[in-house]
Amino acid sequence: METSKSEINKQLWREELRKSAKNSQRVKRERVIMPEQAPIERASNNKEVNLGLNIEQAVAEAFRCLDCLDPTCIKGCPVNVDIPKFIKHIEARQFMAAAKTIKETNSLPAVCGRVCPQEIQCELNCFYTQKLKKPAVAIGYLERFAADYERESDEKINPQINVSNGIKMAIVGSGPAGLAAAGDLIKHGYDVTVFEALHEIGGVLKYGIPDFRLPNTVVDFEIDNLRKMGVLFETNFLVGKTSDFDTLRDEGYKAFFISSGAGLPNFMNIPGENSTGVFSANEYLTRVNLMGAASPHSDTPVLFGHNVAVIGGGNTAMDSVRTAKRLGAKRAMIIYRRSIDEMPARIEEIHHAQMEGIEFMCLHNPIEYLTDENGRVNRMKVQKMKLEKPDESGRRRPVAIEGSEFIIDVDMVIVSIGVSPNPLIAKVLPSLKITARETIIVNPETMQTSIPDIFAGGDIVRGGATVILAMGDGRLAAAGMHKYAEKYGLNSK
Ligand code: FAD
Ligand code: SF4
């Protein structure tokens, strides 16, 4: 018997009523709190600070999602993860299905669940934040939960192995941009080789972000998946020195993706910056994270400071100062020329640093480093700052207060005021169009550069940005390279 129109309307109305009753229960729930190591304990170890949600916490948090008709959270995600779908899987305790849903568009979910600035992306766009003025659904925590569940369980989502079409594609740099591009290109059937200058794969995920935020085992699991899919990795291979683009073309590579990041540290060029004990954050973190320099028994141990000043207010500065604290600094401080409200670091990282006893000297700027008779930094001159109207970056402009200089004792300084691209690639490719900041110019839809078979993305295009934006670029470039291969009928010859 056919159901009448009015009966259908009644059913829909009853369904709406049921949904809104359930939704009122959902919105009453408080957002889950991430379990973490106690500040006093974690400030002297390198284990992960955030411990991850357990099953019951994850299911309860997933229940808060309202399954909106227009899920605005997805629009906040640069790689368009189907957020409501994976969250509903968690609510239904289908954890592997949740991980699978995320992996359809994000090849590094355990990484993104840990380091994405969700508070300015998906969670900022959540209905709770936008309309209810309540804490967003903890999308990042749930993403991490699903990815960790897969990694720690006996079941695994088997990576898709594709039949090779024999066409060789090269990727320069193995950070998140390169890894995301490699994952998509191999799915299209290309033979993908990632060339990496360092001895480890992962870019900043390995050499920059410390284990207490992103354990290397998590990154290695994701890299292993790419290996199983057939991606080849060549380490200790500096494109532009070990081999150049023409030689690689001769070896059969048909297109390139440059994802070499922005690893050249910026300095302030103030007196005393070349003294012993003044590091760039890149050097300090790379030596500690990748070269075993945290051990006094290593061949080249890093300096261990008692009074450590880190200059800057970004994620790199927070990672450096918290690392110095873990390596024994009695006084570890951030010196930042704007106020805490303008800091570019993630709110969670600032909060964690404060809880671990890091001092914040905001509205201060170093103007000179002074040394002992051996040339090692032992004091620094700082100047107080005040904020004026916003500058072109949209943030309030810091201005020095004349006559406010004073001296503080330091025995180590880590400069973390931004990065620029390494000029090597631009030097070996003179026809490559670059900006005044030496970032590569691309067509934003395809990531193609001024040289047709060369694509680029991530920090080498954006300057210092984020993991997920680098991954988004990698995916766009893979699509662009695929179209390029189809358009020119590239083959394996
Ligand atoms: P990278 O990750 O820099 O990788 C580039 C790789 O290319 C490197 O491994 C390099 O060795 C290699 N390479 C360079 N030149 C060559 C060459 N000629 N030949 C072969 N290989 C080459 N973002 C977030 O979203 N959240 C965070 O919490 C966060 N924290 C950060 C903490 C630190 C300490 C740092 C430094 C950055 C942080 N970022 C964070 C930013 C984020 O990590 C970067 O935006 C992202 O890694 C850029 O990815 P990429 O693939 O473009 O480059
Ligand atoms: Fe949010 Fe990042 Fe996950 Fe996208 S990848 S849903 S932005 S946490």
XYZ file of C-alpha atoms and ligand atoms in Angstrom:
554
model
C 0.000 0.000 0.000
C 1.351 3.403 -0.974
C 2.055 5.791 1.920
C 0.054 9.021 1.624
C 1.773 12.415 1.406
C 0.383 13.486 4.781
C 1.652 10.221 6.366
C 5.135 10.920 4.952
C 4.995 14.454 6.342
C 3.980 13.092 9.745
C 6.868 10.615 9.691
C 9.320 13.357 8.732
C 7.912 15.579 11.476
C 8.267 12.752 14.053
C 11.844 12.146 12.837
C 12.630 15.889 13.192
C 11.166 15.849 16.708
C 13.261 12.804 17.650
C 16.371 14.447 16.203
C 15.822 17.737 17.983
C 15.197 15.943 21.327
C 18.445 14.054 20.807
C 20.224 17.223 19.720
C 19.211 19.000 22.904
C 20.930 16.156 24.801
C 23.947 16.493 22.519
C 24.434 20.227 23.090
C 24.209 19.795 26.872
C 27.356 17.641 26.879
C 30.625 19.360 27.813
C 33.540 19.111 25.371
C 35.935 16.328 26.314
C 39.208 17.268 28.022
C 42.350 15.722 26.523
C 44.174 13.627 29.143
C 47.784 14.735 29.445
C 50.956 14.057 31.399
C 51.232 16.221 34.520
C 53.232 19.406 33.752
C 55.886 18.793 36.406
C 56.510 15.248 35.169
C 56.512 15.979 31.436
C 58.826 19.006 31.695
C 61.678 16.552 32.302
C 60.839 13.838 29.768
C 60.371 13.692 26.002
C 57.222 11.539 26.015
C 54.070 12.795 24.377
C 52.237 15.449 26.423
C 48.733 14.627 25.155
C 47.811 11.042 25.928
C 44.868 10.635 23.537
C 41.197 9.870 24.237
C 40.076 6.425 25.347
C 37.178 4.691 23.577
C 34.488 5.932 25.957
C 35.733 9.536 25.820
C 35.875 9.426 22.009
C 32.362 7.961 21.660
C 30.963 10.521 24.116
C 32.619 13.396 22.247
C 31.405 12.049 18.883
C 27.845 12.096 20.318
C 28.127 15.922 20.527
C 28.284 16.217 16.712
C 24.901 17.429 15.419
C 25.339 15.940 11.942
C 24.467 19.348 10.445
C 22.728 19.520 7.076
C 25.339 22.033 5.926
C 28.527 20.820 7.655
C 30.542 24.046 7.690
C 33.430 22.316 9.505
C 34.414 20.583 6.237
C 34.869 23.986 4.594
C 37.448 24.799 7.271
C 39.582 21.783 6.400
C 42.124 22.416 3.636
C 41.916 18.759 2.515
C 38.116 18.420 2.880
C 37.992 15.524 5.343
C 34.358 14.307 5.585
C 34.226 15.277 9.241
C 30.573 14.441 10.168
C 30.879 11.049 8.449
C 33.968 9.960 10.363
C 32.572 11.317 13.621
C 29.300 9.396 13.150
C 31.390 6.231 12.621
C 33.074 6.848 15.966
C 29.701 7.379 17.638
C 28.611 4.002 16.206
C 31.907 2.459 17.450
C 33.000 1.729 13.861
C 36.527 2.968 14.472
C 38.209 1.409 11.441
C 35.508 2.897 9.202
C 36.229 6.290 10.793
C 39.958 5.958 10.024
C 39.155 4.861 6.477
C 36.898 7.867 5.892
C 39.617 10.285 6.999
C 42.247 8.527 4.890
C 40.172 9.045 1.744
C 41.415 12.662 1.671
C 44.143 12.868 4.319
C 47.132 10.532 4.124
C 48.602 11.698 7.477
C 45.642 11.708 9.915
C 47.615 10.823 13.052
C 49.928 13.743 12.277
C 47.132 16.225 11.533
C 45.121 15.116 14.563
C 48.123 16.165 16.651
C 49.494 19.311 15.029
C 46.780 20.919 12.871
C 45.657 24.304 14.196
C 42.050 23.070 14.374
C 41.019 26.109 16.422
C 41.415 28.294 13.314
C 40.268 25.659 10.760
C 37.610 22.957 11.107
C 36.743 23.666 14.763
C 36.429 27.402 14.121
C 33.787 26.592 11.490
C 31.889 24.111 13.678
C 28.206 24.935 14.359
C 28.941 24.995 18.113
C 31.551 27.759 17.684
C 29.684 29.731 15.052
C 26.065 29.568 16.190
C 25.891 28.206 19.729
C 28.978 30.068 21.032
C 30.050 26.892 22.789
C 33.296 24.879 22.518
C 33.504 23.126 19.142
C 33.335 19.363 18.742
C 36.920 18.194 19.371
C 37.518 17.264 15.730
C 41.299 17.077 16.038
C 41.176 14.813 19.117
C 38.721 12.517 17.317
C 40.839 12.438 14.180
C 43.847 11.457 16.264
C 41.773 8.834 18.096
C 40.661 7.139 14.842
C 44.169 7.179 13.360
C 45.763 5.856 16.575
C 43.100 3.164 16.839
C 44.095 1.878 13.418
C 47.822 2.031 14.159
C 47.498 0.267 17.501
C 44.981 -2.405 16.438
C 45.740 -5.682 14.683
C 43.426 -4.711 11.853
C 44.938 -2.378 9.290
C 43.499 -0.449 6.385
C 45.476 -2.031 3.601
C 47.011 0.600 1.409
C 45.743 0.494 -2.119
C 48.419 -1.038 -4.396
C 48.152 0.102 -7.982
C 49.274 -1.279 -11.280
C 52.210 0.807 -12.435
C 51.900 2.760 -15.682
C 55.713 3.015 -15.751
C 55.751 6.832 -15.890
C 58.339 8.226 -13.489
C 57.561 11.240 -11.303
C 60.069 12.870 -8.937
C 59.394 14.627 -5.658
C 61.995 16.943 -4.136
C 61.700 16.886 -0.332
C 59.884 14.499 1.979
C 57.892 16.846 4.228
C 54.085 16.756 4.403
C 53.698 18.386 0.961
C 55.921 15.776 -0.704
C 54.358 12.855 1.181
C 50.808 13.946 0.291
C 51.744 14.329 -3.394
C 53.507 10.940 -3.377
C 50.400 9.237 -1.922
C 48.119 10.650 -4.616
C 50.511 10.111 -7.541
C 51.110 6.475 -6.660
C 47.334 5.942 -6.509
C 47.180 7.204 -10.112
C 49.710 4.491 -11.054
C 52.880 6.577 -11.449
C 56.327 5.364 -10.369
C 57.113 7.852 -7.629
C 60.540 8.590 -6.138
C 60.956 11.041 -3.268
C 64.436 12.591 -3.050
C 65.344 13.818 0.419
C 68.457 15.812 1.343
C 68.566 14.539 4.948
C 69.135 10.989 6.167
C 65.566 10.758 7.519
C 62.212 11.024 5.742
C 59.514 13.409 7.020
C 60.835 16.993 6.751
C 59.789 19.231 9.642
C 57.596 16.428 11.035
C 60.831 14.655 11.955
C 63.555 17.268 12.300
C 61.451 20.130 13.683
C 58.471 19.016 15.768
C 59.712 17.227 18.913
C 58.579 13.808 20.094
C 56.655 15.295 23.020
C 54.204 16.697 20.446
C 54.541 14.276 17.545
C 56.389 10.995 18.166
C 58.571 9.811 15.285
C 56.903 6.384 15.474
C 53.635 8.029 14.375
C 55.296 9.676 11.376
C 57.143 6.448 10.478
C 53.885 4.469 10.409
C 52.441 6.843 7.809
C 55.683 6.742 5.763
C 55.678 2.922 5.874
C 52.198 2.930 4.345
C 53.538 4.939 1.424
C 56.451 2.477 1.073
C 53.970 -0.415 0.983
C 52.067 1.387 -1.763
C 55.296 1.439 -3.789
C 56.731 4.930 -3.195
C 60.555 4.887 -3.373
C 62.607 7.087 -1.060
C 66.180 8.222 -1.764
C 67.768 9.842 1.288
C 70.990 11.907 1.474
C 70.075 13.171 -1.996
C 70.210 16.954 -2.431
C 68.522 17.802 -5.721
C 70.620 20.537 -7.302
C 73.874 19.105 -5.890
C 73.744 15.281 -5.819
C 72.030 15.444 -9.198
C 70.262 18.147 -11.196
C 66.909 18.342 -12.964
C 68.352 17.692 -16.443
C 70.108 14.530 -15.272
C 66.888 13.344 -13.641
C 65.001 14.100 -16.881
C 67.607 12.000 -18.730
C 66.957 9.212 -16.233
C 63.314 9.239 -17.343
C 61.539 11.485 -14.807
C 58.651 13.142 -16.652
C 57.521 15.708 -14.068
C 58.721 17.100 -10.739
C 57.113 18.344 -7.556
C 59.333 20.689 -5.562
C 58.403 20.530 -1.884
C 61.728 21.506 -0.402
C 60.232 23.633 2.370
C 61.649 26.806 3.863
C 64.515 25.657 6.005
C 66.755 28.714 5.944
C 66.543 30.521 9.303
C 66.103 34.282 9.473
C 68.189 36.340 11.896
C 67.760 39.848 13.293
C 71.308 40.962 12.383
C 71.922 42.599 15.741
C 75.334 42.884 17.452
C 76.594 39.663 19.030
C 74.256 37.324 17.067
C 77.292 35.306 15.868
C 78.458 34.527 19.417
C 78.853 31.000 20.753
C 75.594 29.915 22.359
C 73.316 31.733 19.886
C 71.534 29.142 17.730
C 68.867 29.230 15.083
C 65.814 27.194 16.124
C 66.297 25.029 13.015
C 69.832 24.050 13.962
C 68.941 23.500 17.623
C 65.870 21.346 16.941
C 67.477 19.380 14.082
C 70.494 18.504 16.196
C 68.352 17.439 19.146
C 65.610 15.628 17.193
C 67.609 14.013 14.425
C 71.239 13.804 15.473
C 71.148 12.570 19.048
C 72.756 15.821 20.241
C 70.659 15.828 23.441
C 72.995 13.182 24.824
C 76.182 14.627 26.349
C 77.895 11.436 25.061
C 77.097 12.127 21.415
C 79.926 13.193 19.087
C 78.506 16.695 18.759
C 76.327 17.388 21.809
C 74.272 20.547 21.765
C 74.990 23.220 24.428
C 72.922 22.878 27.597
C 71.880 26.290 28.871
C 70.710 27.243 32.374
C 69.182 30.569 31.352
C 67.757 30.093 27.885
C 66.024 32.839 25.885
C 64.043 31.937 22.794
C 63.270 34.828 20.479
C 59.899 34.559 18.699
C 56.291 33.526 19.291
C 55.495 30.791 16.753
C 55.203 27.006 17.070
C 58.933 26.683 16.401
C 59.719 29.023 19.294
C 57.426 27.030 21.628
C 59.050 23.735 20.551
C 62.524 25.197 21.129
C 61.844 26.647 24.558
C 60.082 23.487 25.783
C 62.961 21.384 24.454
C 65.478 23.566 26.313
C 63.429 23.121 29.496
C 63.447 19.355 29.039
C 67.228 19.476 28.569
C 67.661 21.041 31.987
C 67.257 24.824 31.662
C 66.425 26.365 35.047
C 65.004 29.463 33.416
C 63.538 29.065 29.933
C 61.864 32.117 28.482
C 60.126 33.377 25.395
C 61.022 36.893 24.315
C 58.388 38.242 21.940
C 57.961 41.754 20.609
C 54.149 41.726 20.468
C 51.635 40.630 23.149
C 50.491 37.073 23.807
C 47.285 37.747 21.811
C 49.301 38.238 18.612
C 51.420 35.088 19.029
C 51.219 32.866 15.934
C 51.784 29.640 17.941
C 48.837 27.322 18.546
C 46.882 28.248 21.680
C 47.321 24.726 23.055
C 51.114 24.968 22.735
C 51.242 28.358 24.481
C 49.070 26.972 27.260
C 51.194 23.830 27.621
C 54.379 25.915 27.718
C 52.939 28.153 30.456
C 51.947 25.111 32.513
C 55.485 23.729 32.187
C 56.931 26.871 33.765
C 58.110 28.700 30.643
C 58.385 32.457 31.271
C 56.799 34.768 28.731
C 58.472 38.164 28.279
C 56.047 39.680 25.814
C 56.464 43.221 24.444
C 60.256 42.878 24.639
C 62.828 42.706 21.852
C 66.553 41.847 21.965
C 68.885 44.521 20.620
C 72.331 43.125 21.498
C 74.034 39.967 22.805
C 77.025 40.332 25.135
C 79.668 37.671 25.733
C 82.231 36.430 28.260
C 85.972 36.370 27.549
C 85.579 33.100 25.563
C 83.016 34.593 23.216
C 80.025 32.757 24.719
C 76.856 34.714 25.188
C 76.274 35.580 28.866
C 73.866 38.549 28.762
C 71.448 40.191 26.405
C 70.175 43.716 26.093
C 66.420 43.921 25.574
C 64.139 46.821 24.898
C 60.511 47.252 25.918
C 57.940 47.583 23.151
C 54.440 48.988 22.806
C 51.771 48.194 20.222
C 50.400 50.659 17.711
C 47.792 50.317 14.955
C 47.770 47.092 12.873
C 50.349 46.804 10.062
C 49.975 45.043 6.679
C 50.007 41.633 8.477
C 46.805 42.680 10.294
C 48.580 42.478 13.650
C 49.289 45.519 15.815
C 52.689 47.005 15.006
C 55.305 46.811 17.785
C 57.284 49.996 18.416
C 60.352 50.339 20.679
C 60.042 52.467 23.816
C 63.093 54.747 23.854
C 65.275 54.515 26.965
C 63.640 51.280 28.197
C 66.660 48.994 27.570
C 67.888 46.662 30.292
C 70.178 43.635 30.597
C 69.236 40.055 31.449
C 71.505 37.070 32.117
C 71.381 34.303 29.532
C 73.816 31.550 28.605
C 71.994 30.351 25.519
C 69.785 32.048 22.923
C 67.640 30.388 20.269
C 66.492 32.648 17.435
C 63.133 31.657 16.001
C 61.859 34.624 14.018
C 60.885 32.907 10.770
C 62.353 31.046 7.841
C 63.014 31.513 4.127
C 63.454 29.044 1.266
C 66.926 27.652 0.645
C 68.121 29.455 -2.541
C 69.662 26.298 -4.089
C 66.670 25.300 -6.248
C 66.211 28.799 -7.678
C 69.947 28.933 -8.390
C 69.990 25.712 -10.404
C 66.789 26.639 -12.251
C 67.430 30.222 -13.463
C 64.216 30.335 -15.538
C 62.040 29.483 -12.519
C 59.874 32.467 -11.558
C 60.210 33.363 -7.888
C 59.011 36.185 -5.617
C 61.177 38.782 -3.883
C 61.042 36.485 -0.822
C 62.433 33.673 -3.025
C 59.269 31.584 -2.769
C 58.275 29.842 -6.014
C 55.431 31.344 -8.062
C 52.785 28.775 -9.095
C 49.387 28.618 -10.725
C 47.301 28.184 -7.535
C 44.882 25.773 -9.221
C 47.458 23.297 -10.523
C 50.617 24.286 -8.596
C 52.469 24.369 -11.926
C 55.505 26.689 -12.006
C 56.852 28.756 -14.891
C 58.663 25.591 -16.081
C 55.925 23.306 -17.474
C 57.159 19.962 -16.089
C 57.872 21.409 -12.647
C 55.212 21.857 -9.947
C 55.739 23.198 -6.423
C 53.919 23.512 -3.101
C 54.170 23.727 0.671
C 56.507 26.135 2.444
C 58.663 26.675 -0.670
C 55.614 28.412 -2.170
C 53.961 29.852 0.947
C 56.957 30.677 3.166
C 56.507 29.131 6.633
C 52.898 27.862 6.827
C 51.232 24.732 8.232
C 51.315 20.976 7.772
C 47.794 20.750 6.412
C 48.254 23.617 3.927
C 51.430 21.899 2.686
C 49.471 18.654 2.303
C 46.648 20.444 0.469
C 49.247 21.830 -1.964
C 50.729 18.349 -2.431
C 47.327 16.960 -3.364
C 46.577 19.821 -5.780
C 49.986 19.372 -7.409
C 49.456 15.612 -7.810
C 46.174 16.349 -9.622
C 47.967 18.989 -11.733
C 50.779 16.587 -12.628
C 48.266 13.902 -13.562
C 46.435 16.317 -15.886
C 49.771 17.413 -17.357
C 50.719 13.777 -18.047
C 47.342 13.131 -19.701
C 47.428 16.340 -21.748
C 50.852 15.581 -23.213
C 50.249 11.839 -23.478
C 53.349 11.121 -21.390
C 54.504 7.551 -21.439
C 57.195 5.473 -19.808
C 59.681 5.867 -22.708
P 59.248 20.570 5.028
O 58.461 19.890 6.080
O 60.171 21.660 5.441
O 60.047 19.505 4.210
C 60.957 19.861 3.196
C 61.961 18.735 3.014
O 62.697 18.982 1.816
C 63.001 18.670 4.124
O 63.073 17.372 4.631
C 64.317 19.085 3.451
O 65.444 18.412 3.995
C 64.047 18.642 2.025
N 64.842 19.370 1.014
C 65.113 20.690 0.962
N 65.828 20.989 -0.148
C 66.019 19.812 -0.805
C 66.671 19.460 -2.002
N 67.270 20.378 -2.774
N 66.709 18.146 -2.374
C 66.085 17.190 -1.620
N 65.436 17.482 -0.462
C 65.393 18.778 -0.073
N 52.641 23.377 11.303
C 51.465 22.978 11.832
O 50.487 22.849 11.096
N 51.331 22.696 13.156
C 52.381 22.747 14.001
O 52.227 22.476 15.184
C 53.654 23.120 13.469
N 54.750 23.145 14.261
C 55.961 23.413 13.704
C 57.104 23.318 14.504
C 58.354 23.555 13.962
C 59.557 23.403 14.830
C 58.475 23.956 12.598
C 59.834 24.241 12.004
C 57.356 24.065 11.802
C 56.095 23.784 12.343
N 54.945 23.832 11.563
C 53.738 23.443 12.089
C 55.016 24.211 10.141
C 55.010 22.971 9.246
O 55.780 21.955 9.808
C 55.486 23.314 7.844
O 54.630 24.308 7.324
C 55.453 22.076 6.932
O 56.278 21.062 7.437
C 55.890 22.438 5.521
O 55.918 21.248 4.776
P 56.794 21.098 3.443
O 56.541 19.721 2.973
O 56.529 22.232 2.559
O 58.313 21.269 3.912
Fe 40.558 19.593 10.917
Fe 43.126 19.259 10.139
Fe 41.533 17.158 10.405
Fe 41.128 18.826 8.418
S 42.905 17.560 8.713
S 39.579 17.921 9.777
S 41.687 20.814 9.387
S 42.138 18.518 12.023
